[in-house]
């Protein structure tokens, strides 16, 4: 009797320990329990599951003839698969599709495969004609997102900003997607995404420029690393004039390089120039873009139209000149005025956090993937930081940025202030950074008078 009690107590302790590991260390729990259990379930039920999901094809003529010889009926054949290989957040199998099958068939059955195999999610990705990758995710990886323990290998102007729901990191590549639109309501996580972006760029030789017409309250903490900051509409208009001048000067530099003689290497952008002659990349962050579009009076309308025209020029031509745009706001719609839709068309990268209305989600994602706009409207308010990321190719995914406090982000910008590049045109827009108060000098100790 005592032995049975000890065995029961030991089993309860092991179960309690596994529950604690599952909550606090989901990766360890997956390797200890999740991966062996799911792999065994996949291997033992693969044929039946594929048949139930309609992912099998009739047997070949040779298989049917062999079955008739032994008096049996040839069963439908599922796609050939590899062994389930473990990943950091689940497992992956590579399938060879049968004749007549397409990746869309597996996408349509992804939810049924998830329930059949007890996975959190199933993602399908074509790898080459006739082959695809079936990735099972063991748990909700977006529940607790932390920065990667080891820095991912990235090239200049590429940043891992958020974790995707399939376990991969969403990497922001400015040279592939030069301009981006970031939307999100208050407390939706938009500011955290922007902090991760600015801190990642602050560690690289990049000129950071901020336009924040709310008197700089959002971007002022990053002032030590900014090459320029405009905090009013008038200053923003002047700064955009300087940026357009800088872009035109870079195009003249590219043109001079192309006409340098028969032995000159032709190029159409700054990245084809020699490294010593290549201008430094410039990233312009426009926070609360709606403030630029608001025009209470006719004079403000003229200024608004001028600023929108300059932003559109930068978006259309800035990529070749090494000038990139990050446009942020709570709302972005056609009602903001002339040029809003044209500007949005140039912002091929889209990040939509929780928004207050369906119109903003459609404005951000509706023109590239209507189902992505629907997914953005379903982001719960209790999960700040979750967003839907899409691009002009039509692909999209749910992501979540690791939490980064404003104090830590400001500290990174202070520590990297020595990386601010030299751009004389922007000197007059350099933000004034208040110096920390000096510690009071210690007073020498005095002896009390005697007598």
GROMACS .gro file of C-alpha atoms in nm:
model
  451
    1UNK     CA    1   0.000   0.000   0.000
    2UNK     CA    2   0.283   0.238   0.089
    3UNK     CA    3   0.459   0.163  -0.242
    4UNK     CA    4   0.143   0.250  -0.435
    5UNK     CA    5   0.114   0.581  -0.248
    6UNK     CA    6   0.475   0.665  -0.324
    7UNK     CA    7   0.422   0.584  -0.693
    8UNK     CA    8   0.107   0.797  -0.701
    9UNK     CA    9   0.286   1.086  -0.528
   10UNK     CA   10   0.578   1.060  -0.772
   11UNK     CA   11   0.338   1.062  -1.068
   12UNK     CA   12   0.164   1.371  -0.933
   13UNK     CA   13   0.498   1.548  -0.888
   14UNK     CA   14   0.604   1.461  -1.244
   15UNK     CA   15   0.270   1.582  -1.380
   16UNK     CA   16   0.294   1.908  -1.184
   17UNK     CA   17   0.651   1.957  -1.306
   18UNK     CA   18   0.548   1.901  -1.668
   19UNK     CA   19   0.264   2.153  -1.632
   20UNK     CA   20   0.507   2.410  -1.491
   21UNK     CA   21   0.759   2.341  -1.770
   22UNK     CA   22   0.485   2.373  -2.032
   23UNK     CA   23   0.388   2.717  -1.904
   24UNK     CA   24   0.733   2.862  -1.840
   25UNK     CA   25   0.956   2.669  -2.083
   26UNK     CA   26   0.738   2.564  -2.377
   27UNK     CA   27   1.040   2.482  -2.595
   28UNK     CA   28   1.174   2.234  -2.339
   29UNK     CA   29   0.829   2.080  -2.296
   30UNK     CA   30   0.801   2.039  -2.671
   31UNK     CA   31   1.130   1.851  -2.693
   32UNK     CA   32   1.050   1.630  -2.394
   33UNK     CA   33   0.682   1.551  -2.455
   34UNK     CA   34   0.529   1.734  -2.751
   35UNK     CA   35   0.756   1.624  -3.033
   36UNK     CA   36   0.759   1.249  -2.949
   37UNK     CA   37   0.379   1.245  -2.900
   38UNK     CA   38   0.293   1.437  -3.217
   39UNK     CA   39   0.547   1.243  -3.424
   40UNK     CA   40   0.401   0.912  -3.310
   41UNK     CA   41   0.051   1.036  -3.390
   42UNK     CA   42   0.155   1.154  -3.737
   43UNK     CA   43   0.334   0.829  -3.825
   44UNK     CA   44   0.052   0.604  -3.709
   45UNK     CA   45  -0.237   0.802  -3.859
   46UNK     CA   46  -0.080   0.958  -4.167
   47UNK     CA   47  -0.250   0.735  -4.425
   48UNK     CA   48  -0.595   0.751  -4.262
   49UNK     CA   49  -0.574   1.128  -4.201
   50UNK     CA   50  -0.478   1.206  -4.559
   51UNK     CA   51  -0.761   0.986  -4.684
   52UNK     CA   52  -1.015   1.152  -4.452
   53UNK     CA   53  -0.902   1.499  -4.565
   54UNK     CA   54  -0.934   1.410  -4.932
   55UNK     CA   55  -0.560   1.435  -4.996
   56UNK     CA   56  -0.517   1.090  -5.149
   57UNK     CA   57  -0.521   0.984  -5.514
   58UNK     CA   58  -0.622   0.651  -5.676
   59UNK     CA   59  -0.355   0.384  -5.674
   60UNK     CA   60  -0.139   0.329  -5.980
   61UNK     CA   61  -0.224   0.066  -6.239
   62UNK     CA   62   0.053  -0.163  -6.115
   63UNK     CA   63  -0.070  -0.137  -5.756
   64UNK     CA   64  -0.430  -0.207  -5.866
   65UNK     CA   65  -0.319  -0.511  -6.066
   66UNK     CA   66  -0.122  -0.645  -5.771
   67UNK     CA   67  -0.419  -0.597  -5.542
   68UNK     CA   68  -0.649  -0.787  -5.781
   69UNK     CA   69  -0.407  -1.080  -5.787
   70UNK     CA   70  -0.442  -1.126  -5.412
   71UNK     CA   71  -0.814  -1.058  -5.416
   72UNK     CA   72  -0.808  -0.715  -5.258
   73UNK     CA   73  -0.902  -0.361  -5.357
   74UNK     CA   74  -0.621  -0.109  -5.393
   75UNK     CA   75  -0.659   0.171  -5.139
   76UNK     CA   76  -0.603   0.538  -5.234
   77UNK     CA   77  -0.244   0.654  -5.201
   78UNK     CA   78  -0.136   0.959  -4.993
   79UNK     CA   79   0.153   1.185  -5.093
   80UNK     CA   80   0.501   1.058  -5.017
   81UNK     CA   81   0.651   1.217  -4.707
   82UNK     CA   82   0.980   1.252  -4.529
   83UNK     CA   83   1.036   1.175  -4.164
   84UNK     CA   84   0.897   1.444  -3.928
   85UNK     CA   85   1.198   1.656  -3.833
   86UNK     CA   86   1.188   1.869  -3.516
   87UNK     CA   87   1.213   2.247  -3.519
   88UNK     CA   88   1.233   2.503  -3.240
   89UNK     CA   89   0.855   2.541  -3.237
   90UNK     CA   90   0.720   2.221  -3.392
   91UNK     CA   91   0.808   1.980  -3.668
   92UNK     CA   92   0.833   1.984  -4.044
   93UNK     CA   93   0.763   1.725  -4.314
   94UNK     CA   94   0.840   1.750  -4.683
   95UNK     CA   95   0.576   1.606  -4.913
   96UNK     CA   96   0.587   1.504  -5.277
   97UNK     CA   97   0.245   1.574  -5.423
   98UNK     CA   98   0.077   1.321  -5.647
   99UNK     CA   99  -0.039   1.400  -5.999
  100UNK     CA  100  -0.337   1.632  -5.994
  101UNK     CA  101  -0.267   1.778  -5.650
  102UNK     CA  102  -0.186   2.143  -5.579
  103UNK     CA  103  -0.073   2.334  -5.266
  104UNK     CA  104  -0.419   2.491  -5.247
  105UNK     CA  105  -0.563   2.147  -5.163
  106UNK     CA  106  -0.340   2.123  -4.857
  107UNK     CA  107  -0.410   2.483  -4.754
  108UNK     CA  108  -0.782   2.409  -4.757
  109UNK     CA  109  -0.729   2.107  -4.531
  110UNK     CA  110  -0.477   2.270  -4.293
  111UNK     CA  111  -0.732   2.319  -4.016
  112UNK     CA  112  -0.847   1.955  -4.037
  113UNK     CA  113  -0.486   1.835  -4.023
  114UNK     CA  114  -0.431   2.053  -3.716
  115UNK     CA  115  -0.719   1.891  -3.527
  116UNK     CA  116  -0.632   1.539  -3.642
  117UNK     CA  117  -0.272   1.561  -3.522
  118UNK     CA  118  -0.328   1.777  -3.214
  119UNK     CA  119  -0.107   2.066  -3.330
  120UNK     CA  120  -0.159   2.435  -3.259
  121UNK     CA  121  -0.135   2.527  -3.628
  122UNK     CA  122  -0.039   2.378  -3.964
  123UNK     CA  123   0.130   2.588  -4.234
  124UNK     CA  124   0.185   2.488  -4.596
  125UNK     CA  125   0.468   2.629  -4.805
  126UNK     CA  126   0.551   2.522  -5.163
  127UNK     CA  127   0.924   2.467  -5.209
  128UNK     CA  128   0.950   2.360  -5.573
  129UNK     CA  129   0.714   2.227  -5.840
  130UNK     CA  130   0.551   1.910  -5.710
  131UNK     CA  131   0.688   1.947  -5.357
  132UNK     CA  132   0.579   2.135  -5.047
  133UNK     CA  133   0.668   2.175  -4.683
  134UNK     CA  134   0.414   2.091  -4.412
  135UNK     CA  135   0.505   2.270  -4.087
  136UNK     CA  136   0.330   2.185  -3.761
  137UNK     CA  137   0.349   2.437  -3.474
  138UNK     CA  138   0.331   2.280  -3.130
  139UNK     CA  139   0.204   2.576  -2.925
  140UNK     CA  140   0.105   2.940  -2.951
  141UNK     CA  141   0.444   3.097  -3.019
  142UNK     CA  142   0.292   3.449  -3.014
  143UNK     CA  143   0.179   3.418  -2.651
  144UNK     CA  144   0.521   3.519  -2.514
  145UNK     CA  145   0.766   3.663  -2.767
  146UNK     CA  146   1.121   3.733  -2.658
  147UNK     CA  147   1.420   3.860  -2.854
  148UNK     CA  148   1.624   3.580  -3.014
  149UNK     CA  149   1.897   3.456  -2.782
  150UNK     CA  150   2.147   3.446  -3.066
  151UNK     CA  151   2.160   3.731  -3.311
  152UNK     CA  152   2.030   3.625  -3.649
  153UNK     CA  153   2.263   3.668  -3.943
  154UNK     CA  154   2.137   3.962  -4.141
  155UNK     CA  155   2.277   4.193  -4.405
  156UNK     CA  156   2.284   4.573  -4.379
  157UNK     CA  157   1.937   4.729  -4.366
  158UNK     CA  158   1.774   4.400  -4.268
  159UNK     CA  159   1.622   4.359  -3.922
  160UNK     CA  160   1.438   4.072  -3.747
  161UNK     CA  161   1.149   4.269  -3.597
  162UNK     CA  162   0.873   4.023  -3.504
  163UNK     CA  163   0.808   3.652  -3.461
  164UNK     CA  164   0.567   3.497  -3.711
  165UNK     CA  165   0.302   3.248  -3.609
  166UNK     CA  166   0.489   2.969  -3.791
  167UNK     CA  167   0.796   3.015  -3.569
  168UNK     CA  168   1.011   3.208  -3.819
  169UNK     CA  169   1.118   3.569  -3.768
  170UNK     CA  170   0.974   3.844  -3.984
  171UNK     CA  171   1.277   4.022  -4.128
  172UNK     CA  172   1.239   4.378  -4.250
  173UNK     CA  173   1.455   4.416  -4.560
  174UNK     CA  174   1.468   4.776  -4.680
  175UNK     CA  175   1.641   4.692  -5.007
  176UNK     CA  176   1.362   4.449  -5.102
  177UNK     CA  177   1.068   4.639  -4.951
  178UNK     CA  178   1.190   5.000  -4.934
  179UNK     CA  179   0.879   5.170  -4.793
  180UNK     CA  180   0.631   5.053  -4.531
  181UNK     CA  181   0.298   5.157  -4.381
  182UNK     CA  182   0.241   5.082  -4.010
  183UNK     CA  183  -0.109   5.122  -3.870
  184UNK     CA  184  -0.241   5.063  -3.521
  185UNK     CA  185  -0.476   5.207  -3.262
  186UNK     CA  186  -0.366   5.335  -2.922
  187UNK     CA  187  -0.220   5.058  -2.704
  188UNK     CA  188  -0.210   4.819  -3.000
  189UNK     CA  189   0.167   4.766  -2.999
  190UNK     CA  190   0.252   4.996  -3.289
  191UNK     CA  191   0.497   5.197  -3.077
  192UNK     CA  192   0.675   4.879  -2.964
  193UNK     CA  193   0.720   4.769  -3.325
  194UNK     CA  194   0.861   5.113  -3.407
  195UNK     CA  195   1.100   5.098  -3.110
  196UNK     CA  196   1.241   4.766  -3.228
  197UNK     CA  197   1.283   4.913  -3.575
  198UNK     CA  198   1.464   5.226  -3.453
  199UNK     CA  199   1.689   5.034  -3.214
  200UNK     CA  200   1.788   4.790  -3.488
  201UNK     CA  201   1.870   5.072  -3.729
  202UNK     CA  202   2.049   5.272  -3.458
  203UNK     CA  203   2.321   5.004  -3.446
  204UNK     CA  204   2.389   5.038  -3.820
  205UNK     CA  205   2.553   5.318  -4.021
  206UNK     CA  206   2.220   5.471  -4.121
  207UNK     CA  207   2.088   5.827  -4.103
  208UNK     CA  208   1.763   5.831  -3.904
  209UNK     CA  209   1.520   6.117  -3.965
  210UNK     CA  210   1.202   6.171  -3.768
  211UNK     CA  211   0.887   6.365  -3.857
  212UNK     CA  212   0.652   6.387  -3.560
  213UNK     CA  213   0.402   6.671  -3.579
  214UNK     CA  214   0.275   6.601  -3.227
  215UNK     CA  215   0.554   6.827  -3.101
  216UNK     CA  216   0.794   6.535  -3.103
  217UNK     CA  217   0.646   6.346  -2.809
  218UNK     CA  218   0.683   6.007  -2.981
  219UNK     CA  219   1.027   6.044  -3.142
  220UNK     CA  220   1.198   6.290  -2.906
  221UNK     CA  221   1.330   6.009  -2.677
  222UNK     CA  222   1.532   5.882  -2.974
  223UNK     CA  223   1.681   6.227  -3.039
  224UNK     CA  224   2.044   6.135  -2.951
  225UNK     CA  225   2.055   5.905  -3.254
  226UNK     CA  226   1.844   6.112  -3.497
  227UNK     CA  227   2.014   6.313  -3.769
  228UNK     CA  228   1.706   6.537  -3.799
  229UNK     CA  229   1.371   6.583  -3.626
  230UNK     CA  230   1.073   6.794  -3.736
  231UNK     CA  231   0.810   6.845  -3.467
  232UNK     CA  232   0.572   7.091  -3.639
  233UNK     CA  233   0.411   7.099  -3.985
  234UNK     CA  234   0.621   7.399  -4.090
  235UNK     CA  235   0.944   7.226  -3.989
  236UNK     CA  236   0.827   6.908  -4.159
  237UNK     CA  237   0.767   7.098  -4.483
  238UNK     CA  238   1.117   7.248  -4.471
  239UNK     CA  239   1.273   6.911  -4.387
  240UNK     CA  240   1.099   6.743  -4.680
  241UNK     CA  241   1.242   7.014  -4.909
  242UNK     CA  242   1.591   6.925  -4.786
  243UNK     CA  243   1.527   6.553  -4.836
  244UNK     CA  244   1.413   6.612  -5.194
  245UNK     CA  245   1.729   6.816  -5.255
  246UNK     CA  246   1.939   6.535  -5.108
  247UNK     CA  247   1.766   6.282  -5.333
  248UNK     CA  248   1.828   6.493  -5.643
  249UNK     CA  249   2.195   6.533  -5.549
  250UNK     CA  250   2.229   6.157  -5.520
  251UNK     CA  251   2.074   6.105  -5.860
  252UNK     CA  252   2.324   6.349  -6.007
  253UNK     CA  253   2.600   6.145  -5.844
  254UNK     CA  254   2.462   5.826  -5.999
  255UNK     CA  255   2.439   5.996  -6.340
  256UNK     CA  256   2.799   6.116  -6.321
  257UNK     CA  257   2.910   5.763  -6.242
  258UNK     CA  258   2.724   5.627  -6.545
  259UNK     CA  259   2.887   5.878  -6.780
  260UNK     CA  260   3.240   5.831  -6.655
  261UNK     CA  261   3.373   5.661  -6.966
  262UNK     CA  262   3.360   5.325  -7.143
  263UNK     CA  263   3.526   5.143  -6.852
  264UNK     CA  264   3.283   5.280  -6.593
  265UNK     CA  265   3.048   5.034  -6.424
  266UNK     CA  266   2.691   5.137  -6.503
  267UNK     CA  267   2.444   5.153  -6.216
  268UNK     CA  268   2.091   5.275  -6.159
  269UNK     CA  269   2.103   5.312  -5.781
  270UNK     CA  270   2.343   5.402  -5.501
  271UNK     CA  271   2.420   5.038  -5.422
  272UNK     CA  272   2.605   5.004  -5.753
  273UNK     CA  273   2.849   5.283  -5.660
  274UNK     CA  274   3.188   5.205  -5.505
  275UNK     CA  275   3.168   5.171  -5.131
  276UNK     CA  276   3.379   5.481  -5.068
  277UNK     CA  277   3.158   5.695  -5.293
  278UNK     CA  278   2.827   5.546  -5.177
  279UNK     CA  279   2.602   5.784  -4.981
  280UNK     CA  280   2.481   5.670  -4.643
  281UNK     CA  281   2.129   5.519  -4.641
  282UNK     CA  282   1.854   5.741  -4.500
  283UNK     CA  283   1.543   5.611  -4.321
  284UNK     CA  284   1.263   5.864  -4.272
  285UNK     CA  285   1.013   5.779  -3.998
  286UNK     CA  286   0.684   5.970  -4.028
  287UNK     CA  287   0.483   5.927  -3.708
  288UNK     CA  288   0.109   6.002  -3.704
  289UNK     CA  289   0.091   6.078  -4.072
  290UNK     CA  290  -0.267   6.206  -4.029
  291UNK     CA  291  -0.123   6.519  -3.869
  292UNK     CA  292   0.040   6.601  -4.203
  293UNK     CA  293  -0.290   6.564  -4.388
  294UNK     CA  294  -0.506   6.772  -4.155
  295UNK     CA  295  -0.573   7.119  -4.297
  296UNK     CA  296  -0.795   7.353  -4.091
  297UNK     CA  297  -0.750   7.646  -4.333
  298UNK     CA  298  -0.679   7.709  -4.701
  299UNK     CA  299  -0.318   7.802  -4.628
  300UNK     CA  300  -0.279   7.471  -4.446
  301UNK     CA  301  -0.428   7.292  -4.747
  302UNK     CA  302  -0.156   7.432  -4.972
  303UNK     CA  303   0.113   7.323  -4.730
  304UNK     CA  304  -0.053   6.983  -4.695
  305UNK     CA  305  -0.064   6.929  -5.070
  306UNK     CA  306   0.299   7.031  -5.099
  307UNK     CA  307   0.411   6.788  -4.825
  308UNK     CA  308   0.211   6.500  -4.972
  309UNK     CA  309   0.362   6.567  -5.313
  310UNK     CA  310   0.713   6.555  -5.165
  311UNK     CA  311   0.639   6.232  -4.979
  312UNK     CA  312   0.511   6.076  -5.300
  313UNK     CA  313   0.826   6.184  -5.483
  314UNK     CA  314   1.042   6.033  -5.211
  315UNK     CA  315   0.840   5.711  -5.223
  316UNK     CA  316   0.859   5.684  -5.603
  317UNK     CA  317   1.225   5.773  -5.645
  318UNK     CA  318   1.384   5.731  -5.303
  319UNK     CA  319   1.466   5.363  -5.335
  320UNK     CA  320   1.733   5.418  -5.601
  321UNK     CA  321   1.879   5.705  -5.395
  322UNK     CA  322   1.895   5.502  -5.073
  323UNK     CA  323   1.611   5.693  -4.902
  324UNK     CA  324   1.343   5.481  -4.737
  325UNK     CA  325   1.010   5.568  -4.573
  326UNK     CA  326   0.837   5.431  -4.263
  327UNK     CA  327   0.491   5.587  -4.242
  328UNK     CA  328   0.302   5.529  -3.916
  329UNK     CA  329  -0.041   5.628  -3.794
  330UNK     CA  330  -0.359   5.530  -3.616
  331UNK     CA  331  -0.566   5.574  -3.929
  332UNK     CA  332  -0.496   5.606  -4.298
  333UNK     CA  333  -0.784   5.655  -4.538
  334UNK     CA  334  -0.890   5.836  -4.853
  335UNK     CA  335  -1.079   6.090  -4.642
  336UNK     CA  336  -0.746   6.234  -4.526
  337UNK     CA  337  -0.726   6.424  -4.849
  338UNK     CA  338  -0.563   6.446  -5.187
  339UNK     CA  339  -0.272   6.211  -5.246
  340UNK     CA  340  -0.335   5.966  -4.960
  341UNK     CA  341  -0.427   5.676  -5.189
  342UNK     CA  342  -0.138   5.750  -5.425
  343UNK     CA  343   0.106   5.753  -5.134
  344UNK     CA  344  -0.031   5.425  -5.000
  345UNK     CA  345   0.029   5.258  -5.336
  346UNK     CA  346   0.403   5.328  -5.301
  347UNK     CA  347   0.423   5.178  -4.950
  348UNK     CA  348   0.452   4.814  -5.051
  349UNK     CA  349   0.522   4.686  -4.700
  350UNK     CA  350   0.217   4.678  -4.470
  351UNK     CA  351   0.192   4.619  -4.094
  352UNK     CA  352  -0.155   4.643  -3.943
  353UNK     CA  353  -0.203   4.615  -3.566
  354UNK     CA  354  -0.542   4.629  -3.398
  355UNK     CA  355  -0.736   4.919  -3.550
  356UNK     CA  356  -1.053   5.097  -3.444
  357UNK     CA  357  -1.248   5.037  -3.764
  358UNK     CA  358  -1.261   4.801  -4.058
  359UNK     CA  359  -1.190   5.081  -4.306
  360UNK     CA  360  -0.834   5.126  -4.178
  361UNK     CA  361  -0.767   4.752  -4.203
  362UNK     CA  362  -0.894   4.750  -4.561
  363UNK     CA  363  -0.683   5.056  -4.640
  364UNK     CA  364  -0.373   4.879  -4.509
  365UNK     CA  365  -0.424   4.528  -4.644
  366UNK     CA  366  -0.736   4.516  -4.861
  367UNK     CA  367  -0.556   4.593  -5.186
  368UNK     CA  368  -0.302   4.309  -5.141
  369UNK     CA  369  -0.492   4.036  -4.952
  370UNK     CA  370  -0.857   4.076  -4.848
  371UNK     CA  371  -0.831   3.780  -4.608
  372UNK     CA  372  -0.542   3.956  -4.433
  373UNK     CA  373  -0.763   4.260  -4.368
  374UNK     CA  374  -1.022   4.028  -4.216
  375UNK     CA  375  -0.757   3.873  -3.991
  376UNK     CA  376  -0.647   4.220  -3.875
  377UNK     CA  377  -1.000   4.305  -3.759
  378UNK     CA  378  -0.998   3.996  -3.535
  379UNK     CA  379  -0.688   4.087  -3.332
  380UNK     CA  380  -0.798   4.084  -2.964
  381UNK     CA  381  -0.737   4.394  -2.755
  382UNK     CA  382  -0.579   4.190  -2.475
  383UNK     CA  383  -0.288   4.088  -2.698
  384UNK     CA  384  -0.102   4.411  -2.781
  385UNK     CA  385   0.180   4.373  -3.029
  386UNK     CA  386   0.002   4.121  -3.251
  387UNK     CA  387  -0.016   4.244  -3.611
  388UNK     CA  388  -0.076   4.123  -3.963
  389UNK     CA  389   0.218   4.173  -4.199
  390UNK     CA  390   0.169   4.171  -4.576
  391UNK     CA  391   0.346   4.284  -4.890
  392UNK     CA  392   0.263   4.349  -5.253
  393UNK     CA  393   0.315   3.980  -5.340
  394UNK     CA  394  -0.008   3.892  -5.158
  395UNK     CA  395   0.158   3.691  -4.883
  396UNK     CA  396   0.072   3.769  -4.521
  397UNK     CA  397   0.122   3.635  -4.171
  398UNK     CA  398   0.040   3.716  -3.809
  399UNK     CA  399   0.337   3.841  -3.611
  400UNK     CA  400   0.420   3.982  -3.269
  401UNK     CA  401   0.711   4.203  -3.167
  402UNK     CA  402   0.912   4.137  -2.851
  403UNK     CA  403   0.829   4.389  -2.581
  404UNK     CA  404   1.077   4.676  -2.558
  405UNK     CA  405   1.033   4.954  -2.306
  406UNK     CA  406   1.077   5.318  -2.399
  407UNK     CA  407   1.362   5.357  -2.145
  408UNK     CA  408   1.560   5.068  -2.296
  409UNK     CA  409   1.502   5.196  -2.649
  410UNK     CA  410   1.615   5.546  -2.553
  411UNK     CA  411   1.924   5.400  -2.387
  412UNK     CA  412   2.019   5.220  -2.709
  413UNK     CA  413   1.990   5.548  -2.901
  414UNK     CA  414   2.209   5.726  -2.646
  415UNK     CA  415   2.474   5.453  -2.663
  416UNK     CA  416   2.485   5.465  -3.045
  417UNK     CA  417   2.486   5.844  -3.083
  418UNK     CA  418   2.843   5.825  -3.213
  419UNK     CA  419   2.715   5.647  -3.527
  420UNK     CA  420   2.530   5.954  -3.659
  421UNK     CA  421   2.666   6.006  -4.015
  422UNK     CA  422   2.772   6.338  -4.159
  423UNK     CA  423   2.497   6.497  -4.368
  424UNK     CA  424   2.555   6.875  -4.380
  425UNK     CA  425   2.212   6.946  -4.528
  426UNK     CA  426   2.047   6.818  -4.211
  427UNK     CA  427   2.257   7.004  -3.955
  428UNK     CA  428   1.994   7.272  -3.897
  429UNK     CA  429   1.735   7.004  -3.813
  430UNK     CA  430   1.948   6.818  -3.560
  431UNK     CA  431   1.741   6.778  -3.241
  432UNK     CA  432   1.865   6.948  -2.927
  433UNK     CA  433   1.942   6.677  -2.674
  434UNK     CA  434   1.931   6.795  -2.312
  435UNK     CA  435   2.240   6.704  -2.117
  436UNK     CA  436   2.194   6.518  -1.789
  437UNK     CA  437   2.243   6.742  -1.485
  438UNK     CA  438   2.591   6.727  -1.342
  439UNK     CA  439   2.628   6.577  -0.999
  440UNK     CA  440   2.686   6.841  -0.728
  441UNK     CA  441   3.046   6.874  -0.625
  442UNK     CA  442   3.126   6.731  -0.285
  443UNK     CA  443   3.190   6.998  -0.024
  444UNK     CA  444   3.511   6.959   0.177
  445UNK     CA  445   3.451   6.860   0.533
  446UNK     CA  446   3.513   7.139   0.787
  447UNK     CA  447   3.625   7.090   1.143
  448UNK     CA  448   3.412   7.241   1.411
  449UNK     CA  449   3.562   7.544   1.576
  450UNK     CA  450   3.722   7.479   1.919
  451UNK     CA  451   3.715   7.727   2.196
   0.00000   0.00000   0.00000
